[in-house]
Coordinates of C-alpha atoms in Angstrom, one line a residue:
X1 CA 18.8 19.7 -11.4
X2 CA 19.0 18.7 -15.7
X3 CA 22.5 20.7 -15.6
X4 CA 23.6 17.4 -13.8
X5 CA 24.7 14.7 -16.5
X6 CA 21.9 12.5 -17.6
X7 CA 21.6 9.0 -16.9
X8 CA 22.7 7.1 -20.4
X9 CA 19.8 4.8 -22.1
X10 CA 21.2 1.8 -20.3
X11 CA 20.9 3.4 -16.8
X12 CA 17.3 4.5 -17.4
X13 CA 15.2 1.6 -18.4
X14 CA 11.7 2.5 -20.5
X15 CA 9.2 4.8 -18.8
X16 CA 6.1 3.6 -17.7
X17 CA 4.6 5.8 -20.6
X18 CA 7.2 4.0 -22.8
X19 CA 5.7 0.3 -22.0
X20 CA 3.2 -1.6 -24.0
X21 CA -0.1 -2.1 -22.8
X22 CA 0.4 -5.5 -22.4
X23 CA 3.3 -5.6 -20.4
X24 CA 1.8 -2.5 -18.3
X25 CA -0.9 -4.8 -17.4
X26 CA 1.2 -7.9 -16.5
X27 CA 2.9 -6.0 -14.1
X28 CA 0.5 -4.2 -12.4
X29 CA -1.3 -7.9 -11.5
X30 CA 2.3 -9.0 -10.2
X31 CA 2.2 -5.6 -8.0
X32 CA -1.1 -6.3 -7.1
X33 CA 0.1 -9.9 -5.8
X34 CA 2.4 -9.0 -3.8
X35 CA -0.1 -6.0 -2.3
X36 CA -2.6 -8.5 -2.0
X37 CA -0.3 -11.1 0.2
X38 CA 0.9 -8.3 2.6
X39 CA -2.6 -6.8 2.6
X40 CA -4.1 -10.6 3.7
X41 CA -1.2 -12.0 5.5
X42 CA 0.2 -9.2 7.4
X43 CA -3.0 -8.2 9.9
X44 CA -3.1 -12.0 10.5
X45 CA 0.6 -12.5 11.7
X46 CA 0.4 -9.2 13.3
X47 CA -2.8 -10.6 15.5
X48 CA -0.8 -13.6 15.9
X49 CA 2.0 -11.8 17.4
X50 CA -0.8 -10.3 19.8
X51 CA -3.0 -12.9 20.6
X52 CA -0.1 -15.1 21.5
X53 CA 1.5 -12.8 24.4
X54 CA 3.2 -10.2 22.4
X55 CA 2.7 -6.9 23.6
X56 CA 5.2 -4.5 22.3
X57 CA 3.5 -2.1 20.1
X58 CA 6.7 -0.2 18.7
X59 CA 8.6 -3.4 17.9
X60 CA 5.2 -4.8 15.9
X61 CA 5.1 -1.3 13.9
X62 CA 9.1 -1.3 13.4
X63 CA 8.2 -4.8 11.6
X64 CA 6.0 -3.1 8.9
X65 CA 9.3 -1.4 7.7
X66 CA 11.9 -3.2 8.9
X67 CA 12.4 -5.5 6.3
X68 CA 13.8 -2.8 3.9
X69 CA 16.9 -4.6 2.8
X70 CA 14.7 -6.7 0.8
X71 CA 14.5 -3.5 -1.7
X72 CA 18.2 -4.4 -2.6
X73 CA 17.7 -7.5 -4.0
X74 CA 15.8 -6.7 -7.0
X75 CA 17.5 -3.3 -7.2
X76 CA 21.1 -5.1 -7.4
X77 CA 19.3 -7.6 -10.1
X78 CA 18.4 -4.0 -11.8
X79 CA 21.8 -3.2 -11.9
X80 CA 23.7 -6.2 -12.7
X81 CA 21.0 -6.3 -16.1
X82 CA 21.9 -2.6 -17.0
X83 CA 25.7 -3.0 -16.3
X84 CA 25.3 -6.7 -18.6
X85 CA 23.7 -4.8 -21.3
X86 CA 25.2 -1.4 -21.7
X87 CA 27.1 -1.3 -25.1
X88 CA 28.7 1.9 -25.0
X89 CA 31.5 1.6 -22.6
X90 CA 29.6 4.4 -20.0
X91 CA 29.6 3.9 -16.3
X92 CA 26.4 2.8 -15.0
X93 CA 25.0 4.7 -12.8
X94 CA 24.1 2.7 -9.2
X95 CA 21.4 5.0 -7.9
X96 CA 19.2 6.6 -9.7
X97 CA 17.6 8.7 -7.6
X98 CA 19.3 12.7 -7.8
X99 CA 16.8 15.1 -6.8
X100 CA 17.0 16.5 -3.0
X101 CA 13.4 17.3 -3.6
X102 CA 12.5 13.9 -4.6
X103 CA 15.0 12.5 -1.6
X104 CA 13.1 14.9 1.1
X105 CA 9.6 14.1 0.0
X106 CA 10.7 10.4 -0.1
X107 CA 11.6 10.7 4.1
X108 CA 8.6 12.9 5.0
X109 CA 6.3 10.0 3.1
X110 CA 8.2 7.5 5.4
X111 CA 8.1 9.4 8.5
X112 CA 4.4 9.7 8.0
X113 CA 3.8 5.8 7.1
X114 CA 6.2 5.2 10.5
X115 CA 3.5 6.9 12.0
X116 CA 0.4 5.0 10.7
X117 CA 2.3 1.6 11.3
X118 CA 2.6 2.7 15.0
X119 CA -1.2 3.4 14.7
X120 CA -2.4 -0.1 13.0
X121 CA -0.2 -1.8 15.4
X122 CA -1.7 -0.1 18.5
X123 CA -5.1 -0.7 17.1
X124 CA -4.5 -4.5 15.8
X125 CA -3.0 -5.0 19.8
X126 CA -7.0 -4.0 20.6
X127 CA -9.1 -4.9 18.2
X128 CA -9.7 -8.5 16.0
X129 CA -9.0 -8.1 12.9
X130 CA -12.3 -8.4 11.3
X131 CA -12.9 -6.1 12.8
X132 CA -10.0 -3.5 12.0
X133 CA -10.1 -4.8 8.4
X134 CA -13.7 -2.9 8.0
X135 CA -12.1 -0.3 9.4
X136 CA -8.9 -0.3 7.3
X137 CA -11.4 -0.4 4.2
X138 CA -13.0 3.0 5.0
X139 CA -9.6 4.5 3.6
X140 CA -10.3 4.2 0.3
X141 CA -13.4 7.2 1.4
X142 CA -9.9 9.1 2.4
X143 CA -7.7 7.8 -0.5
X144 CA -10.6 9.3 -2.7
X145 CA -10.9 12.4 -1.1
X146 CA -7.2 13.7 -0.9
X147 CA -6.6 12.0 -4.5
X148 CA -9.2 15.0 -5.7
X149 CA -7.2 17.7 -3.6
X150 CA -3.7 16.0 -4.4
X151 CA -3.4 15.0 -7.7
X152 CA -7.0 16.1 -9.1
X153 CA -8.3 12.6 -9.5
X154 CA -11.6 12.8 -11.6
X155 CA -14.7 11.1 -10.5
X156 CA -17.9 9.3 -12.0
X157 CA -21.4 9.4 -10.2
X158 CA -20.2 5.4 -9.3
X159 CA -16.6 6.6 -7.6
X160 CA -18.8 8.6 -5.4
X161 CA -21.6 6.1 -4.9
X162 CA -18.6 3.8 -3.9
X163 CA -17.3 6.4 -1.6
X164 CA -20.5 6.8 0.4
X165 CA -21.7 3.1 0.7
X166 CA -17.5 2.1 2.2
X167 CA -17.9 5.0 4.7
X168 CA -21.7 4.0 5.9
X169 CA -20.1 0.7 6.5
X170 CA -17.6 1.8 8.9
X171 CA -20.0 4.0 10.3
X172 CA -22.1 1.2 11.2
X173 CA -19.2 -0.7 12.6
X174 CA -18.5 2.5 14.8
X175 CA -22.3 2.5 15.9
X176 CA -22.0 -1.7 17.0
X177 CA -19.1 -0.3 19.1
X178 CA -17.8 -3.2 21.8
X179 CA -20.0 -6.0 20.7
X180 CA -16.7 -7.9 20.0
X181 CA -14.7 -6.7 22.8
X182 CA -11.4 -9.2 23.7
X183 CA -11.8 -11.4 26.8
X184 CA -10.1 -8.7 29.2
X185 CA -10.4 -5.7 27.7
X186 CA -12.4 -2.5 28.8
X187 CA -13.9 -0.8 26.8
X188 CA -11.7 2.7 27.1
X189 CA -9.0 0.3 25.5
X190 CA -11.5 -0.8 22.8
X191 CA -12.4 2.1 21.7
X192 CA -9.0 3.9 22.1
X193 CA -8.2 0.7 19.1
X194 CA -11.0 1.7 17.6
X195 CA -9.9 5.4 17.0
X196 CA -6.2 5.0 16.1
X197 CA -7.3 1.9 13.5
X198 CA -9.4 5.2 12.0
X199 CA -6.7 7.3 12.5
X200 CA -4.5 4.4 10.5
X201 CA -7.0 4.8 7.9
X202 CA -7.1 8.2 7.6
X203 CA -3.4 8.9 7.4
X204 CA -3.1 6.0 5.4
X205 CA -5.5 7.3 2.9
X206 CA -3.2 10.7 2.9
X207 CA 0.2 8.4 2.1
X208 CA -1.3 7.0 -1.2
X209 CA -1.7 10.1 -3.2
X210 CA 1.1 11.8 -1.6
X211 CA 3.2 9.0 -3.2
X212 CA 1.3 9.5 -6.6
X213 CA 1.8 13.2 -6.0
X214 CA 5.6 12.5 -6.3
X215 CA 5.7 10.4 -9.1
X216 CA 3.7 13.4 -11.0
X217 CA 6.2 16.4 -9.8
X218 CA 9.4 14.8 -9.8
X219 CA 11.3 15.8 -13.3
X220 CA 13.4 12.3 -13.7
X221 CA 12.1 9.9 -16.0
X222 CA 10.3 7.6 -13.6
X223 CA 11.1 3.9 -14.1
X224 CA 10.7 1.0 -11.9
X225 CA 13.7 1.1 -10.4
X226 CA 13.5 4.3 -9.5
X227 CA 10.4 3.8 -7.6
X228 CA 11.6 0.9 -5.7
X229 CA 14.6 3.4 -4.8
X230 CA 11.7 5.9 -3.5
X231 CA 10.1 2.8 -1.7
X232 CA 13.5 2.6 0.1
X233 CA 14.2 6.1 1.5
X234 CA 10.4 5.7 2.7
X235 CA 11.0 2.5 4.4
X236 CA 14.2 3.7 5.9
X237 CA 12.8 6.5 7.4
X238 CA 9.6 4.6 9.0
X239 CA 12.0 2.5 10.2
X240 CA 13.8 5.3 12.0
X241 CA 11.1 6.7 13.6
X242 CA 10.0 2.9 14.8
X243 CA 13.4 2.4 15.9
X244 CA 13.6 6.1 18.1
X245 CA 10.0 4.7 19.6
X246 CA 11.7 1.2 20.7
X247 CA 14.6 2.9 22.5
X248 CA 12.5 5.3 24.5
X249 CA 9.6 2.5 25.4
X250 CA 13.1 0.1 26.1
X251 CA 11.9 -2.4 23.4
X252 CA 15.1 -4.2 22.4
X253 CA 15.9 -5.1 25.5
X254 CA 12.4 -6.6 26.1
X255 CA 12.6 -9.0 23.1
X256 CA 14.8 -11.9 24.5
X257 CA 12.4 -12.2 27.5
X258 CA 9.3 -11.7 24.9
X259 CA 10.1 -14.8 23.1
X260 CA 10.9 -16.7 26.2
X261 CA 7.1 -16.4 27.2
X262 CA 5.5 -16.0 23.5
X263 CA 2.7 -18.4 23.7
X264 CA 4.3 -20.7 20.4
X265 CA 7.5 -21.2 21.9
X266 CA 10.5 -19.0 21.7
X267 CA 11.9 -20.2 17.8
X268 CA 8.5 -19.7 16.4
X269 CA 8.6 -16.4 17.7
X270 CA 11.4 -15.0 15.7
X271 CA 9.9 -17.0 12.9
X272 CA 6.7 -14.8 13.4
X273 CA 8.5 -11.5 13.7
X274 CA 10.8 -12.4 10.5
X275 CA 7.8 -13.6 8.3
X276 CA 5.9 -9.9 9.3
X277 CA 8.9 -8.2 7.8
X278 CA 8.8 -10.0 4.4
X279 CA 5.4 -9.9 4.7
X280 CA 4.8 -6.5 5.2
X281 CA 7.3 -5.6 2.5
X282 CA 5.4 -7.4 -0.2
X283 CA 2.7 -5.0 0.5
X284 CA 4.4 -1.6 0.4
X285 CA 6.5 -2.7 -2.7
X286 CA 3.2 -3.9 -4.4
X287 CA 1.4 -0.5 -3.4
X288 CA 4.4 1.5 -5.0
X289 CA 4.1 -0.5 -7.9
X290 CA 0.3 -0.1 -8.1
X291 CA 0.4 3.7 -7.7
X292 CA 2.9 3.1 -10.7
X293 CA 1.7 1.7 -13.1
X294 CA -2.0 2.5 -11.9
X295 CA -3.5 5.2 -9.6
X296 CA -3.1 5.9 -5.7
X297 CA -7.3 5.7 -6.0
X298 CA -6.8 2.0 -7.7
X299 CA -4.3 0.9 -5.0
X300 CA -7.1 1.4 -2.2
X301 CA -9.8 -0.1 -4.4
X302 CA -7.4 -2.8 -4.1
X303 CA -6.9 -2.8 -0.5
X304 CA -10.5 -2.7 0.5
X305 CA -10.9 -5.4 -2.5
X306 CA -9.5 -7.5 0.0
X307 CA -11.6 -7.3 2.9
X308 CA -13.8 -10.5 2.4
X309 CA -11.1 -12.4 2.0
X310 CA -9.0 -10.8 5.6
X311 CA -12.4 -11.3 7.4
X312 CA -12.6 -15.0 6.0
X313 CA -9.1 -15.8 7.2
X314 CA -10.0 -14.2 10.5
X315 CA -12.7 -16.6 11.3
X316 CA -10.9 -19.6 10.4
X317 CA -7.6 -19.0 12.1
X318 CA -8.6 -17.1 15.5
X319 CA -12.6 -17.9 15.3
X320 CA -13.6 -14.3 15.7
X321 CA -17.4 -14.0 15.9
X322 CA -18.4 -12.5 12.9
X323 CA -22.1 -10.6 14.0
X324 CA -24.7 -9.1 11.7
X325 CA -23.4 -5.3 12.4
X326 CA -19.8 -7.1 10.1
X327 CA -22.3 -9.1 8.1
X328 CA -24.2 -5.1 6.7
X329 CA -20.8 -3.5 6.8
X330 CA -18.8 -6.0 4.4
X331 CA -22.2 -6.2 2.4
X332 CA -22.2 -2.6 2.1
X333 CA -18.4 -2.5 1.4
X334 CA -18.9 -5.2 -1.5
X335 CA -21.5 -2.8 -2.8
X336 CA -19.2 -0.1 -3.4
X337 CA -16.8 -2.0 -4.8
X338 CA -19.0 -3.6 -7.8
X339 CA -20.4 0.1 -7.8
X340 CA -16.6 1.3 -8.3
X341 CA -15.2 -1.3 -11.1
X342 CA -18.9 -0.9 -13.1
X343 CA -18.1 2.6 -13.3
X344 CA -14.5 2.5 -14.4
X345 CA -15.4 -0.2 -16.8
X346 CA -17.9 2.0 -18.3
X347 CA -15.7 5.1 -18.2
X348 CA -12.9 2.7 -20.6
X349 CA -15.5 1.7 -23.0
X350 CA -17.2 5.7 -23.4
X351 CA -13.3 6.4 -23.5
X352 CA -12.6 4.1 -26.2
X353 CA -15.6 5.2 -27.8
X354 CA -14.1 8.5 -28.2
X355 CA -10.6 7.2 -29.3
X356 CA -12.4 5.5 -32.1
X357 CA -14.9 8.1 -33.8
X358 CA -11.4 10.1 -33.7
X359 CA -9.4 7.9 -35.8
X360 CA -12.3 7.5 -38.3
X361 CA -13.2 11.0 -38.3
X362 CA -9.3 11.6 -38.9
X363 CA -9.5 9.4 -42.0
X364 CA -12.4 10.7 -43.5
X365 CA -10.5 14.0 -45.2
X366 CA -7.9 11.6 -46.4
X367 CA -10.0 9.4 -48.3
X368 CA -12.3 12.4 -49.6
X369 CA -8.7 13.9 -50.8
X370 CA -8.4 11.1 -52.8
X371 CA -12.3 10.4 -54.1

C-alpha cells in the first residue's frame, strides 16, 4: 500500500500527534459539542416522531444516517483550503482515503451501527426516553470492556469502580421493569424495547473501539479529514442497510400518508424528520472526532455524561414520570462518573509527576559535567 505515491504535505494536513496541546484540546470540546447536541437532541426528536403517530421503525433508524451528505461540506471546505495553499504546483489529492483495508473496515463499522440504529429506534418506539437514556448509559460498562480486548485500554481501580456503579444502575432499571409502561402498551412490547435498547447498548459499546481500533491499524497518517472520510463510508453503509429494511417493510411508500396523519400537522413532519438527520449527524461526526483526538473509552464517558441532562429534557417536554427506581439509577450513574474523571485526573497529575522527576533527573549529569 506505501508503493502507491504519497499524498504531498499540502494534501495531508498535521497529525493529530503533530498538533499542539492547545489546539488538541479546542477541538476535542468542539467534537464534544456537536456529540453532545446529537446525544441530547436526537432521543428527544426521535420520541417526538413516536409519540406523535409515527410508527415506521426503519425510516426513524435510516434518519440516524441519512444525513450523510452533510460530511461533504466541511470535506469540500478541506479541500478548497489545501488546493488555496499548496505552493508547489502538485495536484491535490480529493480523497484521501487509499487503503481497501481501511475502506472494508469503514463499511463493516457502518453496517453494524445500521444495525444498532434499527435497534434504538425499535426501542425509543417502546420505551420513554428516560427511560432508554439509563439504558443507553450502561454502554460505557460495554465500551470499557471491548476497549480492554480491542485496543488494550488500561484501567485505574476508579475506571472499574465506574464500570460497576453504571451497570448496577441499569440493572436496577431492569429490576423496576414496566413501572412506566406507555398508555397502550403490553408488557411483551415493553420489554421486547427494553431488550433491543440493551442490545443498542451493547453493540453500540462494540462500535466505539472498533472505530478506535481503526484509527490505531490503519498505516496512513490520520488527519481530520481523513476521519470525517471514514465517518462517511460508515454512514453510507448504515444507510444502505436502513434503506434495504424500508423497501422490504414498504416504508417509502408509507411516508406521504404518515405525514398526512402525523399528529403536528403534515409540514412539521418533514421538518421533524429533516432536523433528526442533522441532528443525528452532529453526534456521529462529534464521536469520530472524540475517538480522535481522545479515546473510544472517553467518547462513552461522554455519552453517559449526558444522561441528567436527556432525562431533564424528558420531563419537561413529554412529562414522563420520573420514579425513585430513575431517581437510584441516575444517582448511581452520576456516581461513576465523578468516580471516573477523579481517577483520570489523578492518573494526569501521577503522570506528570513522572514527566517531571525525568527532565530533572536528565539534567542532573549535565550540570555535574559542568560543576
Amino acid at each position: 500500500m506505501h508503493s502507491q505515491s504519497s499524498p504531498t504535505k499540502h494534501d495531508q494536513p498535521p497529525s493529530n500527534n503533530a498538533r499542539n496541546p492547545t489546539l488538541q484540546r479546542v477541538l476535542l470540546a468542539f467534537n464534544s459539542i456537536l456529540m453532545s447536541i446529537g446525544n441530547c437532541g436526537g432521543p428527544l426528536i426521535l420520541r417526538l416522531y413516536f409519540i406523535h403517530g409515527g410508527n415506521r421503525v426503519w425510516l426513524s433508524s435510516w434518519l440516524f444516517t441519512g444525513g450523510w451528505p452533510i460530511i461533504l461540506l466541511p470535506l469540500a471546505i478541506s479541500y478548497i483550503h489545501r488546493r488555496r495553499t499548496a505552493t508547489d504546483g502538485t495536484k491535490t489529492k480529493l480523497i484521501f482515503m487509499r487503503e481497501p483495508l481501511l475502506l472494508l473496515g469503514s463499511a463493516v463499522v457502518g453496517v453494524l451501527t445500521g444495525v444498532d440504529n434499527y435497534l434504538f429506534a425499535y426501542g425509543m418506539a417502546r420505551l420513554p426516553v428516560s427511560t432508554s437514556s439509563l439504558i443507553i448509559a450502561s454502554q460505557l460498562a460495554f465500551t470499557a470492556g471491548f476497549a480492554y480486548l480491542l485496543v488494550k485500554q488500561k484501567f485505574t481501580s476508579y475506571t472499574v469502580n465506574a464500570v460497576v456503579l453504571l451497570t448496577m444502575g441499569g440493572a436496577i432499571l431492569a429490576l423496576h421493569s414496566s413501572g412506566d409502561r406507555p398508555e397502550g402498551e403490553t408488557n411483551g412490547e415493553y420489554i421486547a424495547g427494553f431488550l433491543m435498547t440493551l442490545g443498542a447498548a451493547v453493540l453500540y459499546g462494540l462500535i466505539l473501539p472498533l472505530i478506535e481500533l481503526m484509527y490505531k491499524k490503519t498505516k496512513q497518517r490520520l488527519t481530520y479529514t481523513l476521519i470525517l472520510e471514514i465517518q462517511l463510508v460508515m454512514a453510507i453503509s448504515g444507510t444502505l442497510v436502513c434503506t434495504i429494511g424500508m423497501l422490504i417493510n414498504n416504508d417509502f411508500q408509507a411516508i406521504a400518508r404518515e405525514g398526512r396523519e402525523f399528529g403536528l400537522g403534515s409540514t412539521k413532519y418533514y421538518v421533524v424528520l429533516v432536523m433528526s438527520c442533522i441532528i443525528w449527524q452532529c453526534f456521529f461526526i462529534g464521536a469520530v472526532g472524540v475517538i480522535f483526538y481522545s479515546s473510544s473509552l472517553f467518547s462513552g464517558i461522554v455519552i453517559a455524561l449526558l444522561l441528567p441532562a436527556v432525562e431533564i429534557l424528558a420531563v419537561v417536554f413529554f412529562r414522563e414520570k420520573f420514579q425513585v427506581e430513575k431517581g437510584v439509577s441516575l444517582a448511581l450513574n452520576l456516581w461513576g462518573f465523578v468516580s471516573y474523571f477523579y481517577g483520570e485526573f489523578k492518573q494526569t497529575k501521577k503522570m506528570k509527576s513522572k514527566e517531571l522527576q525525568k527532565a530533572q533527573a536528565s539534567t542532573t549529569p549535565i550540570q555535574n559535567q559542568n560543576v
